[in-house]
CSV table of C-alpha atoms and ligand atoms in Angstrom, one decimal:
chain,number,residue,atom,x,y,z
I,1,MET,CA,66.9,68.5,158.7
I,2,ALA,CA,70.3,69.1,156.9
I,3,ASN,CA,71.5,72.8,156.4
I,4,GLU,CA,71.6,74.3,152.9
I,5,VAL,CA,74.8,74.9,151.7
I,6,LYS,CA,75.9,78.5,151.4
I,7,THR,CA,79.3,78.9,152.8
I,8,ILE,CA,81.9,76.0,152.8
I,9,GLY,CA,84.5,76.0,155.1
I,10,VAL,CA,87.5,73.7,154.1
I,11,LEU,CA,90.7,72.3,156.8
I,12,THR,CA,93.3,70.1,156.7
I,13,SER,CA,94.0,67.6,159.5
I,14,GLY,CA,96.6,65.1,160.7
I,15,GLY,CA,99.5,64.2,159.0
I,16,ASP,CA,99.9,66.4,156.0
I,17,ALA,CA,100.2,64.9,152.5
I,18,PRO,CA,101.7,66.1,149.0
I,19,GLY,CA,98.4,66.9,147.1
I,20,MET,CA,96.6,68.3,149.7
I,21,ASN,CA,97.3,71.8,148.3
I,22,ALA,CA,95.7,70.7,145.0
I,23,ALA,CA,92.4,69.5,146.9
I,24,ILE,CA,92.2,73.1,148.9
I,25,ARG,CA,92.3,74.7,145.6
I,26,ALA,CA,89.8,72.7,143.8
I,27,VAL,CA,87.2,73.1,146.8
I,28,VAL,CA,87.8,77.0,146.9
I,29,ARG,CA,87.4,77.2,143.0
I,30,THR,CA,84.7,74.9,142.6
I,31,ALA,CA,82.9,76.5,145.5
I,32,ILE,CA,83.2,79.9,143.9
I,33,ALA,CA,82.0,78.6,140.6
I,34,LYS,CA,78.9,77.4,142.2
I,35,GLY,CA,78.3,80.7,143.7
I,36,LEU,CA,79.0,79.6,147.3
I,37,GLU,CA,81.3,81.7,149.5
I,38,VAL,CA,84.4,79.6,150.9
I,39,LYS,CA,86.4,80.1,154.1
I,40,GLY,CA,89.7,78.8,155.1
I,41,ILE,CA,90.3,77.2,158.6
I,42,ARG,CA,94.3,77.0,159.4
I,43,ARG,CA,95.6,74.6,161.8
I,44,GLY,CA,93.1,71.8,161.6
I,45,TYR,CA,90.4,71.5,164.5
I,46,ALA,CA,92.9,73.4,166.8
I,47,GLY,CA,92.7,76.4,164.6
I,48,LEU,CA,88.9,76.2,164.4
I,49,LEU,CA,88.8,76.3,168.3
I,50,ASN,CA,91.1,79.4,168.1
I,51,GLU,CA,88.8,80.7,165.2
I,52,GLU,CA,91.7,80.8,162.5
I,53,ILE,CA,89.1,81.4,160.0
I,54,PHE,CA,89.3,83.6,156.9
I,55,ASP,CA,87.7,84.5,153.5
I,56,MET,CA,89.2,82.7,150.6
I,57,ASP,CA,88.6,83.5,146.9
I,58,TYR,CA,89.6,82.3,143.7
I,59,ARG,CA,93.3,83.9,144.1
I,60,SER,CA,94.1,82.7,147.5
I,61,VAL,CA,94.8,79.3,146.1
I,62,SER,CA,96.8,80.8,143.1
I,63,ASP,CA,100.4,79.2,142.6
I,64,ILE,CA,99.6,76.2,145.0
I,65,ILE,CA,98.9,73.3,143.1
I,66,GLN,CA,102.8,72.4,142.6
I,67,ARG,CA,103.6,72.7,146.3
I,68,GLY,CA,104.0,70.0,149.0
I,69,GLY,CA,102.7,70.4,152.4
I,70,THR,CA,98.9,72.3,153.0
I,71,ILE,CA,99.0,75.9,152.8
I,72,LEU,CA,96.3,75.8,155.7
I,73,TYR,CA,98.8,74.2,158.1
I,74,THR,CA,97.6,71.1,159.8
I,75,ALA,CA,97.7,70.0,163.5
I,76,ARG,CA,96.3,67.4,165.8
I,77,CYS,CA,94.0,68.2,168.6
I,78,GLU,CA,93.4,65.6,171.1
I,79,GLU,CA,90.4,67.9,173.0
I,80,PHE,CA,88.5,67.4,169.8
I,81,LYS,CA,87.4,64.2,170.9
I,82,HIS,CA,85.4,65.6,173.8
I,83,LEU,CA,81.6,66.4,172.9
I,84,LYS,CA,81.4,69.9,174.8
I,85,VAL,CA,84.6,70.9,172.7
I,86,GLN,CA,82.7,69.6,169.4
I,87,GLU,CA,79.7,71.5,170.4
I,88,ARG,CA,81.7,74.8,170.9
I,89,ALA,CA,83.6,74.1,167.4
I,90,ALA,CA,79.9,73.7,165.7
I,91,GLU,CA,79.0,77.0,167.4
I,92,ILE,CA,82.2,78.7,166.0
I,93,LEU,CA,81.4,77.6,162.5
I,94,ARG,CA,77.6,79.0,162.7
I,95,LYS,CA,79.1,82.3,164.2
I,96,HIS,CA,81.3,82.7,161.1
I,97,GLY,CA,78.2,81.7,158.9
I,98,ILE,CA,80.1,78.0,157.9
I,99,ASP,CA,77.1,75.8,157.2
I,100,SER,CA,79.1,73.0,155.7
I,101,LEU,CA,82.8,71.8,156.2
I,102,VAL,CA,85.1,69.7,153.9
I,103,VAL,CA,87.8,68.0,155.9
I,104,ILE,CA,91.1,66.8,154.4
I,105,GLY,CA,92.8,63.9,156.3
I,106,GLY,CA,92.8,60.5,157.5
I,107,ASP,CA,90.5,58.6,159.4
I,108,GLY,CA,91.2,60.3,162.7
I,109,SER,CA,89.8,63.5,161.3
I,110,TYR,CA,87.0,61.9,159.6
I,111,ARG,CA,85.6,60.9,163.3
I,112,GLY,CA,86.0,64.5,164.3
I,113,ALA,CA,84.0,65.4,161.1
I,114,GLU,CA,81.3,62.8,162.2
I,115,ALA,CA,81.2,64.8,165.4
I,116,LEU,CA,80.6,68.0,163.8
I,117,THR,CA,77.5,66.4,161.7
I,118,ARG,CA,75.9,65.2,165.0
I,119,GLN,CA,76.1,69.1,165.8
I,120,GLY,CA,74.1,70.1,162.8
I,121,ILE,CA,77.0,71.0,160.3
I,122,ASN,CA,77.2,69.2,156.8
I,123,THR,CA,80.5,67.7,156.6
I,124,ILE,CA,82.4,65.5,153.7
I,125,GLY,CA,85.9,64.3,154.1
I,126,ILE,CA,88.6,63.7,151.4
I,127,PRO,CA,91.1,61.1,152.1
I,128,GLY,CA,94.6,62.8,152.6
I,129,THR,CA,97.5,60.5,154.2
I,130,ILE,CA,100.8,59.0,152.7
I,131,ASP,CA,100.1,55.8,154.5
I,132,LEU,CA,97.1,54.7,152.1
I,133,ASP,CA,95.4,53.3,155.3
I,134,ILE,CA,91.7,54.5,155.0
I,135,ASN,CA,89.3,51.9,154.5
I,136,CYS,CA,87.0,51.9,151.4
I,137,THR,CA,89.4,53.8,149.0
I,138,ASP,CA,92.2,52.5,147.0
I,139,TYR,CA,93.7,55.9,146.9
I,140,THR,CA,94.7,58.7,149.4
I,141,ILE,CA,96.2,61.9,148.6
I,142,GLY,CA,99.9,61.8,148.9
I,143,PHE,CA,100.5,58.1,148.8
I,144,ASP,CA,101.7,58.2,145.2
I,145,THR,CA,104.2,61.0,145.7
I,146,ALA,CA,105.5,59.3,149.1
I,147,VAL,CA,106.0,55.9,147.6
I,148,ASN,CA,107.9,57.7,144.7
I,149,THR,CA,110.0,59.6,146.8
I,150,ALA,CA,110.9,56.8,148.8
I,151,MET,CA,111.6,54.4,145.9
I,152,GLU,CA,113.8,56.7,144.5
I,153,ALA,CA,115.8,57.1,147.8
I,154,ILE,CA,116.0,53.3,148.3
I,155,ASP,CA,117.4,52.8,144.7
I,156,ARG,CA,120.4,55.2,146.0
I,157,VAL,CA,120.9,53.3,149.1
I,158,ARG,CA,121.0,50.0,147.0
I,159,ASP,CA,123.5,51.3,145.0
I,160,THR,CA,126.1,51.5,147.6
I,161,SER,CA,124.9,48.5,149.6
I,162,THR,CA,125.7,46.6,146.1
I,163,SER,CA,129.2,48.2,145.8
I,164,HIS,CA,130.0,47.4,149.8
I,165,GLU,CA,128.3,44.1,149.2
I,166,ARG,CA,126.2,45.1,152.2
I,167,CYS,CA,122.9,44.1,153.8
I,168,SER,CA,120.7,47.2,154.3
I,169,ILE,CA,117.6,47.9,156.3
I,170,ILE,CA,115.6,50.9,155.3
I,171,GLU,CA,112.7,52.1,157.2
I,172,VAL,CA,109.6,53.8,155.6
I,173,MET,CA,106.8,55.4,156.9
I,174,GLY,CA,103.5,53.7,158.2
I,175,ARG,CA,103.1,53.4,161.7
I,176,SER,CA,100.4,50.9,161.5
I,177,ALA,CA,100.2,50.5,157.6
I,178,GLY,CA,102.4,48.6,155.6
I,179,TYR,CA,101.6,50.0,152.0
I,180,ILE,CA,104.5,52.2,151.6
I,181,ALA,CA,106.8,49.2,152.8
I,182,LEU,CA,105.0,46.8,150.4
I,183,TRP,CA,105.0,48.7,147.3
I,184,CYS,CA,108.5,49.9,148.0
I,185,GLY,CA,109.2,46.1,147.9
I,186,LEU,CA,107.9,45.6,144.6
I,187,ALA,CA,109.2,48.4,143.1
I,188,ASN,CA,113.0,48.3,144.4
I,189,GLY,CA,113.0,44.6,144.1
I,190,ALA,CA,113.8,44.3,148.0
I,191,GLU,CA,114.5,40.7,149.7
I,192,ASP,CA,112.4,41.6,152.4
I,193,VAL,CA,109.5,43.5,153.5
I,194,LEU,CA,108.4,43.7,157.0
I,195,LEU,CA,105.0,45.0,157.9
I,196,PRO,CA,102.9,45.9,160.6
I,197,GLU,CA,100.0,43.8,159.2
I,198,ARG,CA,102.2,40.8,158.7
I,199,TYR,CA,105.4,40.8,160.5
I,200,ASP,CA,105.7,37.8,163.0
I,201,ASN,CA,109.1,38.8,164.6
I,202,ASN,CA,110.9,35.8,163.2
I,203,GLU,CA,114.3,37.6,162.5
I,204,GLN,CA,115.7,34.2,162.1
I,205,GLU,CA,113.8,33.8,159.4
I,206,ILE,CA,115.4,36.9,157.9
I,207,ILE,CA,118.8,36.1,158.8
I,208,ASN,CA,119.0,32.5,157.1
I,209,ARG,CA,117.5,34.2,154.0
I,210,ILE,CA,120.6,36.6,154.2
I,211,ILE,CA,123.0,34.0,154.4
I,212,ASP,CA,121.2,31.9,151.9
I,213,HIS,CA,121.5,34.7,149.2
I,214,ARG,CA,124.7,35.3,150.0
I,215,ASN,CA,125.9,31.7,149.5
I,216,LYS,CA,124.0,32.0,146.1
I,217,GLY,CA,126.1,34.7,145.1
I,218,LYS,CA,124.0,37.9,145.7
I,219,ALA,CA,125.8,41.3,146.4
I,220,HIS,CA,123.2,43.0,148.7
I,221,HIS,CA,120.2,42.4,150.9
I,222,ILE,CA,117.5,44.8,151.0
I,223,ILE,CA,115.1,44.8,153.9
I,224,ILE,CA,112.2,47.4,153.7
I,225,ASN,CA,110.8,47.8,157.4
I,226,ALA,CA,107.6,49.8,158.0
I,227,GLU,CA,108.0,52.5,160.5
I,228,GLY,CA,105.5,50.6,162.9
I,229,ILE,CA,108.0,47.5,163.1
I,230,GLY,CA,110.7,50.1,164.2
I,231,HIS,CA,114.1,49.0,166.0
I,232,SER,CA,115.9,49.2,162.5
I,233,ALA,CA,119.2,50.4,164.2
I,234,SER,CA,119.2,47.7,166.7
I,235,MET,CA,118.1,45.1,164.1
I,236,ALA,CA,120.9,45.9,161.9
I,237,LYS,CA,123.2,45.2,164.9
I,238,ARG,CA,121.6,42.1,165.6
I,239,ILE,CA,121.8,40.9,161.8
I,240,GLU,CA,125.5,41.8,161.5
I,241,ALA,CA,126.3,40.1,164.6
I,242,SER,CA,124.5,36.8,163.4
I,243,THR,CA,125.5,36.9,159.7
I,244,GLY,CA,128.9,38.5,159.8
I,245,ILE,CA,127.9,40.9,156.7
I,246,GLU,CA,128.0,44.6,157.2
I,247,THR,CA,124.6,45.8,158.0
I,248,ARG,CA,123.4,49.6,157.9
I,249,ALA,CA,120.1,51.0,158.7
I,250,THR,CA,118.7,54.3,157.3
I,251,ILE,CA,115.6,55.9,158.0
I,252,LEU,CA,113.8,58.2,155.3
I,253,GLY,CA,111.7,59.7,157.7
I,254,TYR,CA,109.7,62.9,157.1
I,255,MET,CA,111.4,63.4,153.4
I,256,GLN,CA,108.7,61.2,152.3
I,257,ARG,CA,105.7,63.4,153.4
I,258,GLY,CA,107.1,66.4,151.9
I,259,GLY,CA,108.0,67.4,148.5
I,260,THR,CA,106.2,68.3,144.7
I,261,PRO,CA,103.2,66.0,144.3
I,262,THR,CA,103.2,63.7,141.6
I,263,CYS,CA,100.6,64.1,138.4
I,264,LYS,CA,98.5,61.6,139.9
I,265,ASP,CA,98.4,63.2,143.2
I,266,ARG,CA,97.6,66.6,141.6
I,267,VAL,CA,94.8,65.2,139.4
I,268,TYR,CA,93.1,62.6,141.8
I,269,ALA,CA,93.3,65.4,144.8
I,270,SER,CA,91.7,68.0,142.1
I,271,ILE,CA,88.8,65.8,141.3
I,272,MET,CA,88.3,64.8,144.9
I,273,GLY,CA,88.3,68.4,145.9
I,274,ALA,CA,85.7,69.4,143.1
I,275,LYS,CA,83.5,66.7,143.8
I,276,ALA,CA,83.4,67.3,147.5
I,277,VAL,CA,81.5,70.7,146.7
I,278,GLU,CA,79.5,69.1,144.3
I,279,LEU,CA,78.3,66.3,146.7
I,280,LEU,CA,77.6,68.5,149.4
I,281,LEU,CA,75.3,70.7,146.8
I,282,ALA,CA,73.9,67.2,145.8
I,283,GLY,CA,72.8,66.6,149.3
I,284,GLU,CA,75.4,64.1,150.5
I,285,ARG,CA,76.4,64.4,154.2
I,286,ASN,CA,78.5,62.6,156.9
I,287,CYS,CA,80.6,60.9,154.4
I,288,ALA,CA,83.9,60.6,152.6
I,289,ILE,CA,84.8,60.5,149.1
I,290,CYS,CA,86.5,57.1,148.1
I,291,TYR,CA,87.9,56.1,144.9
I,292,ARG,CA,87.2,52.3,144.1
I,293,ASP,CA,87.0,50.3,140.9
I,294,GLY,CA,87.9,53.3,138.6
I,295,LYS,CA,84.9,55.5,140.3
I,296,TYR,CA,84.7,58.1,142.8
I,297,GLU,CA,82.1,57.8,145.6
I,298,ALA,CA,80.6,59.1,148.5
I,299,VAL,CA,80.8,56.5,151.5
I,300,PRO,CA,79.4,57.4,155.1
I,301,PHE,CA,81.9,58.2,157.5
I,302,GLU,CA,80.5,55.2,159.8
I,303,LYS,CA,81.4,52.7,157.3
I,304,VAL,CA,84.9,54.0,156.4
I,305,VAL,CA,86.0,54.5,160.0
I,306,ASN,CA,84.4,51.4,161.5
I,307,GLY,CA,85.9,49.0,159.3
I,308,SER,CA,89.4,48.1,159.0
I,309,LYS,CA,92.0,48.0,156.0
I,310,ASP,CA,94.5,45.2,155.5
I,311,ILE,CA,97.1,45.1,152.6
I,312,PRO,CA,96.2,43.1,149.5
I,313,GLU,CA,97.1,39.5,149.8
I,314,ASP,CA,98.0,38.9,146.6
I,315,GLN,CA,100.3,42.0,146.4
I,316,TYR,CA,102.0,40.4,149.2
I,317,ARG,CA,102.0,37.0,147.8
I,318,ILE,CA,103.6,38.4,144.5
I,319,PHE,CA,106.4,40.2,146.5
I,320,GLN,CA,107.1,36.8,147.9
I,321,ILE,CA,107.3,35.1,144.6
I,322,LEU,CA,109.7,37.9,143.1
I,323,SER,CA,112.0,38.1,146.0
I,324,GLY,CA,112.8,34.5,146.1
I,325,TYR,CA,110.6,33.1,148.8
I,326,ARG,CA,109.9,29.5,148.2
J,1,LIG,P1,94.5,61.2,160.7
J,1,LIG,O1,93.3,62.1,160.3
J,1,LIG,O2,95.6,61.3,159.7
J,1,LIG,O3,94.0,59.9,161.0
J,1,LIG,P2,94.7,61.6,163.6
J,1,LIG,O4,94.4,60.1,163.9
J,1,LIG,O5,96.0,62.2,164.2
J,1,LIG,O6,95.3,61.7,162.0
J,1,LIG,O7,93.6,62.8,163.9
J,1,LIG,C1,93.5,63.8,163.6
J,1,LIG,C2,92.8,64.5,164.4
J,1,LIG,O8,91.6,64.4,164.1
J,1,LIG,C3,93.0,64.6,166.0
J,1,LIG,O9,94.1,65.1,166.4
J,1,LIG,C4,91.8,65.2,166.5
J,1,LIG,O10,91.6,66.5,166.4
J,1,LIG,C5,90.7,64.5,165.4
J,1,LIG,N1,90.1,63.2,166.0
J,1,LIG,C6,90.7,61.9,166.0
J,1,LIG,N2,89.9,61.2,166.6
J,1,LIG,C7,88.7,61.9,166.8
J,1,LIG,C8,87.6,61.0,167.6
J,1,LIG,N3,87.2,60.2,168.0
J,1,LIG,N4,86.8,62.4,167.8
J,1,LIG,C9,86.8,63.4,167.5
J,1,LIG,N5,87.8,63.9,166.8
J,1,LIG,C10,88.8,63.0,166.4
J,2,LIG,O1,101.1,60.9,158.0
J,2,LIG,C1,101.1,59.4,158.4
J,2,LIG,C2,102.6,59.4,159.0
J,2,LIG,O2,103.4,60.0,158.2
J,2,LIG,C3,102.7,58.1,159.5
J,2,LIG,O3,103.2,57.3,158.6
J,2,LIG,C4,103.6,58.4,160.6
J,2,LIG,O4,103.7,57.3,161.7
J,2,LIG,C5,103.0,59.5,161.0
J,2,LIG,O5,102.4,60.1,160.3
J,2,LIG,C6,104.0,60.5,162.0
J,2,LIG,O6,103.4,61.5,162.5
J,2,LIG,P1,103.9,62.8,163.1
J,2,LIG,O7,104.0,63.8,162.2
J,2,LIG,O8,103.0,62.7,164.5
J,2,LIG,O9,105.4,62.4,163.4
């Protein structure tokens, strides 16, 4: 039988994402408003195993909604995949009186939460990753901020690329997910996007398009490359050698993961944080909050982590039309 909800723990895990602080704040303040105790856990599952657990009150989350990163710090913890370690973690939670846990992270973090449910802890997940690569949800905390940051940076690179009549390869984050690349492709009016979900390694096709565009008088050619494709610098050298057009690579890197969260990330993260507490109190466990078709809903972890998420075909098709593919 599921435990009664009296004391909620909250942690952030995996890659950080702007807006995580808004979610933490909402978990803490909603829990307090409902008469519950709330404890913060620093450094994800690694910190849990080290008992980095502390009491939180209304003021613990003052002045954080506007900050990027996570006040709870985050970590990756390989050993958490082992049953014995999960059993120890559940014991630690019980020792600190924590019956319920809110995990803010990606689907790896959800697997850790699912494991803790098997050990008798009530768990609920909040989607936190700039990559937007969590199944069953159209929103993850941090994507909106990251994609806006990348978009602004790419506009700047585009200016100088046009002045010098160069080709630019701009690498954005997304090890196995092309959402940031695709959205920037649409928002920045790029000529090509290379997505882990779609790229077929046909570099010759890109080269042909660059030459074709140049012959038609285009001053620049912007290629947005998702991190998962990689090799931006060597690709730039090969393209320059084949086309005779100066080509530069820019890797945007971690600047995309930090910074002031957008209004959307603050608001959606706040709603998800509050709903996490409300759903636990309503008896939901072992599930993640998802945002779909304009609604927030609880979806079992099992369904979220075992499904796969592809980029929307219509967005990719429209990108291709607008960037002059035939
Ligand atoms: P994300 O949560 O952003 O997907 P990771 O995949 O790095 O990030 O996962 C974050 C952490 O979640 C891991 O370091 C590990 O502690 C935990 N985790 C990942 N996969 C599992 C698993 N299969 N079982 C238990 N814990 C896991
Ligand atoms: O948080 C997601 C992400 O930024 C991916 O896009 C990227 O591949 C990965 O995290 C990088 O993580 P790390 O902090 O381990 O370099």
